[in-house]
XYZ file of N, CA and C in Angstrom:
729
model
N -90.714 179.222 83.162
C -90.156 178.326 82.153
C -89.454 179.117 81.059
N -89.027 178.257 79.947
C -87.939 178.801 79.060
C -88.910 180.393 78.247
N -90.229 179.717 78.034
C -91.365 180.672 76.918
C -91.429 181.867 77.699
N -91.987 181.839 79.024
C -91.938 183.039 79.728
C -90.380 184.006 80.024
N -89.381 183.238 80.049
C -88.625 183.760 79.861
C -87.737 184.896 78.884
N -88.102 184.047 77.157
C -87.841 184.205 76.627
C -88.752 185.552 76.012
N -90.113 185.382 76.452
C -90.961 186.683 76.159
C -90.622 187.793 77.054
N -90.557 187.472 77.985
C -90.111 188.694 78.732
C -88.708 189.686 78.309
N -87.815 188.479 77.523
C -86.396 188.847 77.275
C -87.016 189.682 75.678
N -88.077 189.445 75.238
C -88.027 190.118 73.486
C -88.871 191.478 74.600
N -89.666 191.307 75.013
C -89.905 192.856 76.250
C -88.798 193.679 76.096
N -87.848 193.011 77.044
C -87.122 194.017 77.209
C -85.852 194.316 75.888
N -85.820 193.595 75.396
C -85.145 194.002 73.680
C -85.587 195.120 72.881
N -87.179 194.744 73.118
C -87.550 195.670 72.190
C -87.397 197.288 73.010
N -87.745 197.099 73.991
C -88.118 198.309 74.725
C -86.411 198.872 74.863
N -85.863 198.611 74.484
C -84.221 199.152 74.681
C -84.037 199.303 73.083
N -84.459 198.868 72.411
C -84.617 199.047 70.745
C -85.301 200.154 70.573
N -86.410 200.444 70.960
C -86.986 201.629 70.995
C -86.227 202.796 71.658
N -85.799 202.775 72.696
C -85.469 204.076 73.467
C -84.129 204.580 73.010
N -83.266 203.102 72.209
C -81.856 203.769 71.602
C -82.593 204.656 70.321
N -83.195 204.152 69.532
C -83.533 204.774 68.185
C -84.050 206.041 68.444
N -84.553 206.568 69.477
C -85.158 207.840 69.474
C -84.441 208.469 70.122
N -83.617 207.880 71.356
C -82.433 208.856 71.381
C -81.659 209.096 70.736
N -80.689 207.968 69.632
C -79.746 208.579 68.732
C -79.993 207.785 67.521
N -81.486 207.082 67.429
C -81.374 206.797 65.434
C -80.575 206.127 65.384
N -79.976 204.772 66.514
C -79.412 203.305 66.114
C -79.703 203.021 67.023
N -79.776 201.371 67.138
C -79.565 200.446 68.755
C -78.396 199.238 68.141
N -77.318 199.677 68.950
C -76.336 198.961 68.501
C -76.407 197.664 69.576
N -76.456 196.723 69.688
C -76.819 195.431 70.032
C -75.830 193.869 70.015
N -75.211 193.384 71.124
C -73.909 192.371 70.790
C -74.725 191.041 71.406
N -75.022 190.166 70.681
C -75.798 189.247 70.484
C -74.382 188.168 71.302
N -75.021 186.687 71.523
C -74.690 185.821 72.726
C -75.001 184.687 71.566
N -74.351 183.403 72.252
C -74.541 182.160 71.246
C -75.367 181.213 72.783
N -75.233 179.685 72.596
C -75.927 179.062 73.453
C -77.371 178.806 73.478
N -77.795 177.952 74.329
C -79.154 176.811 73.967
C -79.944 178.386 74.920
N -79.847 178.745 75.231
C -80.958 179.350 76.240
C -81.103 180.843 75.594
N -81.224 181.355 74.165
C -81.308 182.518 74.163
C -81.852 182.184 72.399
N -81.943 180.875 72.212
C -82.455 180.393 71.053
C -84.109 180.555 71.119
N -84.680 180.156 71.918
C -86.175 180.921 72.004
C -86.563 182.269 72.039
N -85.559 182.722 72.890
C -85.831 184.952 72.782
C -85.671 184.794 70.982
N -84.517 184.206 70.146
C -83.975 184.758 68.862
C -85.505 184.146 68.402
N -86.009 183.025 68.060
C -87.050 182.489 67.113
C -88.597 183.893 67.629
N -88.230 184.133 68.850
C -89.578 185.157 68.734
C -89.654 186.472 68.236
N -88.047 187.013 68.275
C -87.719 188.270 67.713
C -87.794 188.356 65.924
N -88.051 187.145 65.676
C -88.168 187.002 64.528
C -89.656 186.204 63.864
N -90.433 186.207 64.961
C -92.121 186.413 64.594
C -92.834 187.546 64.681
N -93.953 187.645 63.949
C -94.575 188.425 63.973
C -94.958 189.092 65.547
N -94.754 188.639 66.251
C -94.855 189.101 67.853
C -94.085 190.368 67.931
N -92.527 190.233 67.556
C -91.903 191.528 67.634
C -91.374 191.491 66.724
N -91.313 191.420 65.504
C -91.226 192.435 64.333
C -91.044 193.593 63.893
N -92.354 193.777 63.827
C -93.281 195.134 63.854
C -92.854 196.114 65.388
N -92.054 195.682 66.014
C -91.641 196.364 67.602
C -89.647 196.630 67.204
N -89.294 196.369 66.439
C -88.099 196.727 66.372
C -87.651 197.872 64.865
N -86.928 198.721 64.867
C -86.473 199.287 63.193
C -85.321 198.568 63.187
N -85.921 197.419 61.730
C -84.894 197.114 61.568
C -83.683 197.837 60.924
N -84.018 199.214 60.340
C -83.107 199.745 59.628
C -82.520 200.475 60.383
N -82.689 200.634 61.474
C -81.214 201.449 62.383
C -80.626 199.949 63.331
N -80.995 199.172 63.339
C -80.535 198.305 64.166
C -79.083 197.763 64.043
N -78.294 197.579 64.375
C -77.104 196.963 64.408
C -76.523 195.471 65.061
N -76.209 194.740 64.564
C -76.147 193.519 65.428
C -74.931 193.139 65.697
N -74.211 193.120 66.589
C -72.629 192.374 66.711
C -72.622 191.040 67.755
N -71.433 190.422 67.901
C -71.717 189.521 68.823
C -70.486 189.584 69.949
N -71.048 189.315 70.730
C -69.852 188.920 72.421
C -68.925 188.281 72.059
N -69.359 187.273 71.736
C -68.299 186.451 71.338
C -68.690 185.186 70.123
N -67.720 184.500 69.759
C -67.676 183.110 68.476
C -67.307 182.279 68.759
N -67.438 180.718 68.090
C -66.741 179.863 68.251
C -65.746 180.126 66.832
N -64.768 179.602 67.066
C -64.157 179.680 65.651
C -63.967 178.817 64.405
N -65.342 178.614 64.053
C -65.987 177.841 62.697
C -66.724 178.749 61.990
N -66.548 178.131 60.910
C -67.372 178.945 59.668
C -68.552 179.248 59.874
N -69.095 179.978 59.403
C -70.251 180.188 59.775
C -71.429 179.585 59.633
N -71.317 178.729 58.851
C -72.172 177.232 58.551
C -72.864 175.818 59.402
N -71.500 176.354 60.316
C -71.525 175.053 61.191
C -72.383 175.306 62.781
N -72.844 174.068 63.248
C -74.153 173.910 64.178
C -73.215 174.594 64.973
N -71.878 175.174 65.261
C -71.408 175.616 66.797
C -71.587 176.995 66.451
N -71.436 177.456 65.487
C -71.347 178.903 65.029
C -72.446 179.941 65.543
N -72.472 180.750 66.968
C -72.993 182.013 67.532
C -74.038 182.609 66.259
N -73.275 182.591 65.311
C -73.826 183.598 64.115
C -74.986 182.655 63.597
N -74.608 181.667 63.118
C -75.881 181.035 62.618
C -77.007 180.357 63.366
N -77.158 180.590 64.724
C -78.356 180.039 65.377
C -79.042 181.700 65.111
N -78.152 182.780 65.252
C -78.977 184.169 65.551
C -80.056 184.487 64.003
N -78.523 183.917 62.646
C -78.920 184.014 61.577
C -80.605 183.366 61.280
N -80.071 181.806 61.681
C -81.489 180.850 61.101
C -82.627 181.434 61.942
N -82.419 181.703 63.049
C -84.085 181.655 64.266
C -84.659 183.372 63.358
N -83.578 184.407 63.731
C -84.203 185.781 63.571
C -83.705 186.634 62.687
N -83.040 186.879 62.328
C -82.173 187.848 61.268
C -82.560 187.767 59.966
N -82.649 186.340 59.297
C -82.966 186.086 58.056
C -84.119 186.415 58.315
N -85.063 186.467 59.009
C -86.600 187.217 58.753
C -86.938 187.693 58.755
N -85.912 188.687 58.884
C -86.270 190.424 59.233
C -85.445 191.211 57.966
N -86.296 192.428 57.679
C -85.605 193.008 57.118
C -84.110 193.737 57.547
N -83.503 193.666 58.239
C -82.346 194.408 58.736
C -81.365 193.947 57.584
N -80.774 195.598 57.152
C -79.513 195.038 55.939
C -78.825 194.449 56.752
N -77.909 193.988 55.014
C -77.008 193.060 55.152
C -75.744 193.900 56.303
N -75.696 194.928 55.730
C -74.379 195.988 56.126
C -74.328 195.896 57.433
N -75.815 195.796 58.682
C -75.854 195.885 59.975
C -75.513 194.879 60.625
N -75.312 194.146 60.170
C -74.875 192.606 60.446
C -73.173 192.635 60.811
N -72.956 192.358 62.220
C -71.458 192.729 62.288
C -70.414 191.719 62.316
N -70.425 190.467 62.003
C -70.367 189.216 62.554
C -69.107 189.210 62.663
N -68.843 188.326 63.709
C -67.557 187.699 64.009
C -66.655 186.773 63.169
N -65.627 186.679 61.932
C -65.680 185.855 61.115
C -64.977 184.945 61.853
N -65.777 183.767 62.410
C -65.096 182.889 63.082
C -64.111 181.591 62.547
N -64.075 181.859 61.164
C -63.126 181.285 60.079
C -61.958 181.204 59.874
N -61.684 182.762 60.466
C -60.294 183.343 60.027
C -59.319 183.262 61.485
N -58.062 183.419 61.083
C -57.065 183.095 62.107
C -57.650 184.181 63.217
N -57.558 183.411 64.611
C -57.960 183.895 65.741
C -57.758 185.266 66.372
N -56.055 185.314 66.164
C -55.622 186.813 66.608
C -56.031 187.911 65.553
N -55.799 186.983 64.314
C -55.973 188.360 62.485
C -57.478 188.769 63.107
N -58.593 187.734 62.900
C -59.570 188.176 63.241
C -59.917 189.163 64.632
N -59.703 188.794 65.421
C -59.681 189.790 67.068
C -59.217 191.443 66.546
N -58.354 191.460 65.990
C -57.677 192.563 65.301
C -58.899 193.311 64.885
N -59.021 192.618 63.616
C -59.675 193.207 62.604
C -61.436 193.747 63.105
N -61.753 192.774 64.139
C -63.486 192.963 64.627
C -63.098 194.380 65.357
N -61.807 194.369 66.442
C -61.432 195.339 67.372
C -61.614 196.546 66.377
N -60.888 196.992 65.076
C -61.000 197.912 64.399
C -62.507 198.353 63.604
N -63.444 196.979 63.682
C -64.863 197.492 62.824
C -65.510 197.895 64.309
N -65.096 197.754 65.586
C -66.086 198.407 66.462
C -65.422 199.591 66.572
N -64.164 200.558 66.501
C -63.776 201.664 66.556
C -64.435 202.849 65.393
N -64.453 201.983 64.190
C -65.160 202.264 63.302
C -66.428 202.682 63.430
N -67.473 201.878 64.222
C -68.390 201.812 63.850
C -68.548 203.330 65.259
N -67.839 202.985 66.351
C -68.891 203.638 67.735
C -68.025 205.045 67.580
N -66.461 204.848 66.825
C -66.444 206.245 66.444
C -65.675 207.020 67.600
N -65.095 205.988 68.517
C -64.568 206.723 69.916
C -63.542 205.589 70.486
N -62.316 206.725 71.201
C -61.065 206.276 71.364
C -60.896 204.931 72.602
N -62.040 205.434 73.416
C -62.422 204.313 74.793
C -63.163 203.291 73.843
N -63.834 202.345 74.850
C -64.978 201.262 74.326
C -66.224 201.670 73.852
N -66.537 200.698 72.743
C -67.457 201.360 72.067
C -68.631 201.011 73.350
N -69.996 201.650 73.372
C -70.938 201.484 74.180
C -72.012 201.317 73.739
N -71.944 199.894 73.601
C -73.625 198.907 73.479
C -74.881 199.687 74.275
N -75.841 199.507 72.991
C -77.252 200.143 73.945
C -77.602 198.802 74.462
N -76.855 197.457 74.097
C -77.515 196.537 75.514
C -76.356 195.565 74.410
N -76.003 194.830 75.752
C -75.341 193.466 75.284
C -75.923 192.298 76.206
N -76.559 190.968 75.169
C -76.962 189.564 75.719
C -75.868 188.716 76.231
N -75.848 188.679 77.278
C -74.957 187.801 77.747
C -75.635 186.324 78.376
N -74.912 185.081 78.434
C -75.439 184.277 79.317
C -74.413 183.739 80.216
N -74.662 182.772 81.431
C -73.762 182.592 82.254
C -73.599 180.489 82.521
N -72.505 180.527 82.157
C -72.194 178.724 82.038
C -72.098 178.368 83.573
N -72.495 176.894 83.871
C -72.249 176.530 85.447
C -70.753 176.661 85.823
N -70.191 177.187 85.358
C -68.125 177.696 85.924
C -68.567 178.842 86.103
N -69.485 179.881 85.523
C -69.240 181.124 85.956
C -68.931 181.895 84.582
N -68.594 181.467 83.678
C -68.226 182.046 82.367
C -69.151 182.723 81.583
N -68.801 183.983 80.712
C -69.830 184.501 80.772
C -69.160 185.023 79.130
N -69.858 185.400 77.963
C -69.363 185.407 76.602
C -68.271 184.558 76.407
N -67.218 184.627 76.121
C -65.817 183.692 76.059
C -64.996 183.794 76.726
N -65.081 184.458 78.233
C -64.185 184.735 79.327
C -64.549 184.119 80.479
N -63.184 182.847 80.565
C -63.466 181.493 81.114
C -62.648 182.354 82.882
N -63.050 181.674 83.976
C -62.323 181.320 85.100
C -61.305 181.085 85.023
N -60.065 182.165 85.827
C -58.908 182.015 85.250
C -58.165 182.689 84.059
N -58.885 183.012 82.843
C -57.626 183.084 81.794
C -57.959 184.209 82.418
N -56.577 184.603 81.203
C -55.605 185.655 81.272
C -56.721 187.059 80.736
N -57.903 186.560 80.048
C -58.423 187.139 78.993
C -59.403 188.364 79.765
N -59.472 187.934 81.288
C -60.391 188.776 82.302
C -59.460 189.989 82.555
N -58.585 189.629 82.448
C -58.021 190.632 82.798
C -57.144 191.620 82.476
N -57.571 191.520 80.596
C -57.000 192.621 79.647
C -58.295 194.154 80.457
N -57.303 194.727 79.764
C -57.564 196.233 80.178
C -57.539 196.903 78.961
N -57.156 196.723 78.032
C -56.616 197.598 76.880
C -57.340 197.106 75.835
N -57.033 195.968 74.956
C -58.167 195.162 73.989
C -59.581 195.463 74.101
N -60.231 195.419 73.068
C -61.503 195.084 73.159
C -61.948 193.667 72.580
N -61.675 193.161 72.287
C -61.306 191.501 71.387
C -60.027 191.330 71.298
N -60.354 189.588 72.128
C -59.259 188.689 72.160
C -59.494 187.377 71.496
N -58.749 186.567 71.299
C -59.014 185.522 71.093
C -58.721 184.781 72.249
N -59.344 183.157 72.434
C -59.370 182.734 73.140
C -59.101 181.383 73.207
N -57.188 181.143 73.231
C -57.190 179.497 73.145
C -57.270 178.006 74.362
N -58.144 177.501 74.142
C -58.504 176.411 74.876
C -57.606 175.311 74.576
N -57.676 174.594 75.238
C -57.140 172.825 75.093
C -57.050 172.230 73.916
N -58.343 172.123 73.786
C -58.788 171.455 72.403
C -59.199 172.387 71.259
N -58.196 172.722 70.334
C -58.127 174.044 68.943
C -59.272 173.928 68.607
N -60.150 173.088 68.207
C -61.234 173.003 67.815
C -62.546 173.916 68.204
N -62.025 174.076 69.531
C -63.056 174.642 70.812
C -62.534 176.592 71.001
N -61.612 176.843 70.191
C -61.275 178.400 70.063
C -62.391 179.266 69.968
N -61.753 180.062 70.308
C -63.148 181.241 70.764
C -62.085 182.756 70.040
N -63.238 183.817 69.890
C -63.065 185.127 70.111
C -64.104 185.860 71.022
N -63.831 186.434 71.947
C -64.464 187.229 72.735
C -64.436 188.932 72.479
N -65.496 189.741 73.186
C -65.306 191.010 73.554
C -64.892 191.201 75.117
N -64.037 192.172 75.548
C -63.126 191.777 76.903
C -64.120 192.566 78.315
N -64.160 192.025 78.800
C -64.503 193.376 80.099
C -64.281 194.197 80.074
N -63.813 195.294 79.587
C -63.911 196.861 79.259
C -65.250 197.198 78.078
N -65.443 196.551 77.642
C -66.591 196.439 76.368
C -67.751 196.488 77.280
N -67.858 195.353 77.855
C -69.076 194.886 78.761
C -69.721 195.630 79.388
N -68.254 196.061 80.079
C -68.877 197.654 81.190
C -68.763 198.597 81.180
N -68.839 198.958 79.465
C -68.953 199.904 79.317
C -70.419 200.420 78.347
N -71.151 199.349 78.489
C -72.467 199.402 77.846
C -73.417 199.847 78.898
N -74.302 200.438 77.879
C -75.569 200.812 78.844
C -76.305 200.168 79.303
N -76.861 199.240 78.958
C -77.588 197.901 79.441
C -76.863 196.408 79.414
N -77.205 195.521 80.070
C -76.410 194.310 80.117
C -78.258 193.183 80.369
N -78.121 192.413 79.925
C -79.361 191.334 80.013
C -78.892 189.867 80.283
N -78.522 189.390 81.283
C -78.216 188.332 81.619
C -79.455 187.245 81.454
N -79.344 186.331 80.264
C -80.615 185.450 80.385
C -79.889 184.120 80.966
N -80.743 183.570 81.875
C -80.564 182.167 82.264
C -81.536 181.761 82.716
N -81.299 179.836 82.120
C -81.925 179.249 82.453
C -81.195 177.768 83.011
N -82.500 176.791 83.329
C -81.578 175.600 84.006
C -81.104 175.145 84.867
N -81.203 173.695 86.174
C -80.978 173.953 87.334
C -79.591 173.756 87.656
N -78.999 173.757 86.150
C -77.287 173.176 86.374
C -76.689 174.561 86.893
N -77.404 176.035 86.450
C -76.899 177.189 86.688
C -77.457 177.465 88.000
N -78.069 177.175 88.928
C -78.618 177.255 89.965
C -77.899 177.860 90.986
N -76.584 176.508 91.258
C -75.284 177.374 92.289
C -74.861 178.767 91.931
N -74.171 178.666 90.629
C -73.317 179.663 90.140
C -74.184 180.787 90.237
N -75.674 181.038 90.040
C -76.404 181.941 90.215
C -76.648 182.588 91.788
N -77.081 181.698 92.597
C -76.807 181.835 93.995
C -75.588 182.466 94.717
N -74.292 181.794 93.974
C -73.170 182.359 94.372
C -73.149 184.155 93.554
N -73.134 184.260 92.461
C -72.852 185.436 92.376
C -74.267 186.381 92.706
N -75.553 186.399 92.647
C -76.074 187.629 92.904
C -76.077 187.259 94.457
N -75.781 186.585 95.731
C -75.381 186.801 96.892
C -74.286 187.231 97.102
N -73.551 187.692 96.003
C -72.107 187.787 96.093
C -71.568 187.347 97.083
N -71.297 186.103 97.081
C -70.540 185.292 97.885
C -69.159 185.814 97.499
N -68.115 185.082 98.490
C -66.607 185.832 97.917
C -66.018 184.960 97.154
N -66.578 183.679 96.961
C -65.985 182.294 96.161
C -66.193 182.877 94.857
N -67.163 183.812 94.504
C -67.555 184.119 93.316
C -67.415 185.638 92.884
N -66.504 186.495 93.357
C -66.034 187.258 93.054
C -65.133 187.874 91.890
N -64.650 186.693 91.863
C -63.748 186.912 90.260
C -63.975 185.758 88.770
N -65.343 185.402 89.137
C -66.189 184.810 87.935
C -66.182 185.750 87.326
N -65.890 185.497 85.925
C -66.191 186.441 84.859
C -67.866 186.747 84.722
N -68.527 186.667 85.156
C -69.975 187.101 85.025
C -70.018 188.548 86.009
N -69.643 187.713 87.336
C -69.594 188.585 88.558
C -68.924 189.394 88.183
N -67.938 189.977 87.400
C -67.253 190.760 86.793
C -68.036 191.866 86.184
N -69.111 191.448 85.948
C -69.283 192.640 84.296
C -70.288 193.375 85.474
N -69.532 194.440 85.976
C -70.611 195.633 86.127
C -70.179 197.216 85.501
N -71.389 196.985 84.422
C -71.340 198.506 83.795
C -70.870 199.673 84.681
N -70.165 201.166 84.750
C -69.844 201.715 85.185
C -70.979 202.882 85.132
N -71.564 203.207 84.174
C -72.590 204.100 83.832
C -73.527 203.326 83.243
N -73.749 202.101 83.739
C -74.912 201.123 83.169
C -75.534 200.237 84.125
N -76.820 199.666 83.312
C -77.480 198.939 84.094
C -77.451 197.240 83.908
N -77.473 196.579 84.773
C -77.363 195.025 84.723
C -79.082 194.898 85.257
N -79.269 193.461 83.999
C -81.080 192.872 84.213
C -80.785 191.593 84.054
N -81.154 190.631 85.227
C -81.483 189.451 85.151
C -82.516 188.792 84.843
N -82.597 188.001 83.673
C -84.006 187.748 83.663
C -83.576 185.796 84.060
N -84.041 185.043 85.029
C -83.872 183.995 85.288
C -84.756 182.809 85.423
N -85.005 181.888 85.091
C -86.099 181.072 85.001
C -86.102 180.014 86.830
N -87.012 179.470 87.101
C -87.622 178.923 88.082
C -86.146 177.900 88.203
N -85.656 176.963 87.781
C -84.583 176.222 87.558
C -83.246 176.992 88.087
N -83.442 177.800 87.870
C -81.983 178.280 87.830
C -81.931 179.570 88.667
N -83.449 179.499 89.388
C -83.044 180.579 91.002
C -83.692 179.747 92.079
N -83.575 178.938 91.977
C -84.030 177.460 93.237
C -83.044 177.862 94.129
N -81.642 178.019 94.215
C -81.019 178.133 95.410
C -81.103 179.637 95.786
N -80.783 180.478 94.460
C -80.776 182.248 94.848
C -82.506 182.178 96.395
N -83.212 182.050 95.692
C -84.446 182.428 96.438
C -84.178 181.698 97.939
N -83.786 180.684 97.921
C -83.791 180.163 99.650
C -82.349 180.925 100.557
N -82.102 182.266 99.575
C -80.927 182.748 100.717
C -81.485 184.247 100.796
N -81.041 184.533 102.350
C -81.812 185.750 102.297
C -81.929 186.773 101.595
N -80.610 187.251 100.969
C -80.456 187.968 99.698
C -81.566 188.535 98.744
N -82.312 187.204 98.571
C -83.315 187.418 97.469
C -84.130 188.140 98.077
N -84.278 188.796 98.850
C -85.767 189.251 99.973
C -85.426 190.667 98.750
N -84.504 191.231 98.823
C -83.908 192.538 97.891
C -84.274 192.662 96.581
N -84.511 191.590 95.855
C -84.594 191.256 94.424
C -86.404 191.116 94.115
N -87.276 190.994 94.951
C -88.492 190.653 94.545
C -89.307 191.454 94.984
């Protein structure tokens, strides 16, 4: 279920929180928006793991935004803000947020230049773990099926215009993704069931899903998946590999 899930997911947070800080004294970290990663955030911010993270080397950025203020119920930043952040001591300064306020491309720009800043190197900067989750299309941070946005090479943030302006996004691009050391795919839900089936069988229908996409080059990919949402993975032989 979602609780076991979600404990297992502050497990492995913390334990990648730990091993960045003692190797280099930060864990730089690109946080995910969505209903299924709202229980990992409310526990990372109890006394359960607390006391299991420094907050003072920690760094927080995000995958991607919707593009509203930061106030508003769609806003990535403020589910991470309300559940865990505000309860922790981590400065203000580590806080990398996406200003999802500001004009789409100005902003993409400007985040692209605070991660050069921050990681200090001419390639992609390299996350000691980025949260990702995966939508029933296959979409995975703000890189939908189809756009154009899978298949920058050069960017590290794009913006991302949809149909309806309202629904704008900024993303971090696939060169970002895979170029992190860890990747944590949380899902849950039996609506994700197919799309899950299809890509860790790597079927060929699902080959150029942006999820199926993100494999680190010098990194590791972790699924953590709930009962709902590996109902079909498990009845194909595939899974015999995975358990």
């Amino acid at each position: 279920d979602l609780e076991t899930l979600s404990h297992e997911g502050g497990i492995v947070f913390a334990r990648i929180a730990r091993e960045a800080m003692s190797g280099r004294g930060r864990f730089a970290v690109a946080l995910s928006g969505g209903e299924t990663p709202r229980r990992l955030y409310a526990l990372l911010g109890s006394p359960l793991f607390q006391d299991e993270i420094n907050w003072n080397g920690a760094h927080f950025f995000w995958a991607d935004e919707r593009c509203v203020p930061p106030e508003r119920e769609e806003s990535n930043f403020k589910w991470a803000w309300n559940l865990f952040l505000s309860k922790t001591p981590v400065p203000a300064s580590n806080i990398h947020r996406i200003r999802g306020e500001e004009d789409p491309e100005k902003e993409a720009k400007r985040y692209e230049t605070e991660l050069r800043l921050f990681f200090g190197s001419e390639g992609p900067p390299r996350f000691d773990l980025v949260l990702l989750g995966v939508g029933d299309d296959g979409h995975t941070a703000s890189l939908f099926p189809g756009s154009n946005a899978i298949e920058e090479r050069t960017r590290l943030v794009l913006p991302v215009f949809l149909e309806e302006p309202k629904k704008n996004r900024i993303t971090l691009t696939l060169p970002v993704l895979n170029h992190a050391s860890k990747i944590l795919f949380l899902v849950s839900g039996s609506s994700k069931a197919e799309v899950v089936k299809r890509i860790l069988a790597k079927e060929k229908s699902a080959e150029k899903l942006p999820a199926a996409l993100v494999k680190p080059h010098q990194g590791s990919v972790l699924w953590l998946i709930d009962e709902a949402a590996s109902t079909k993975w498990l009845e194909t032989d595939d899974s015999r590999l995975y358990t």
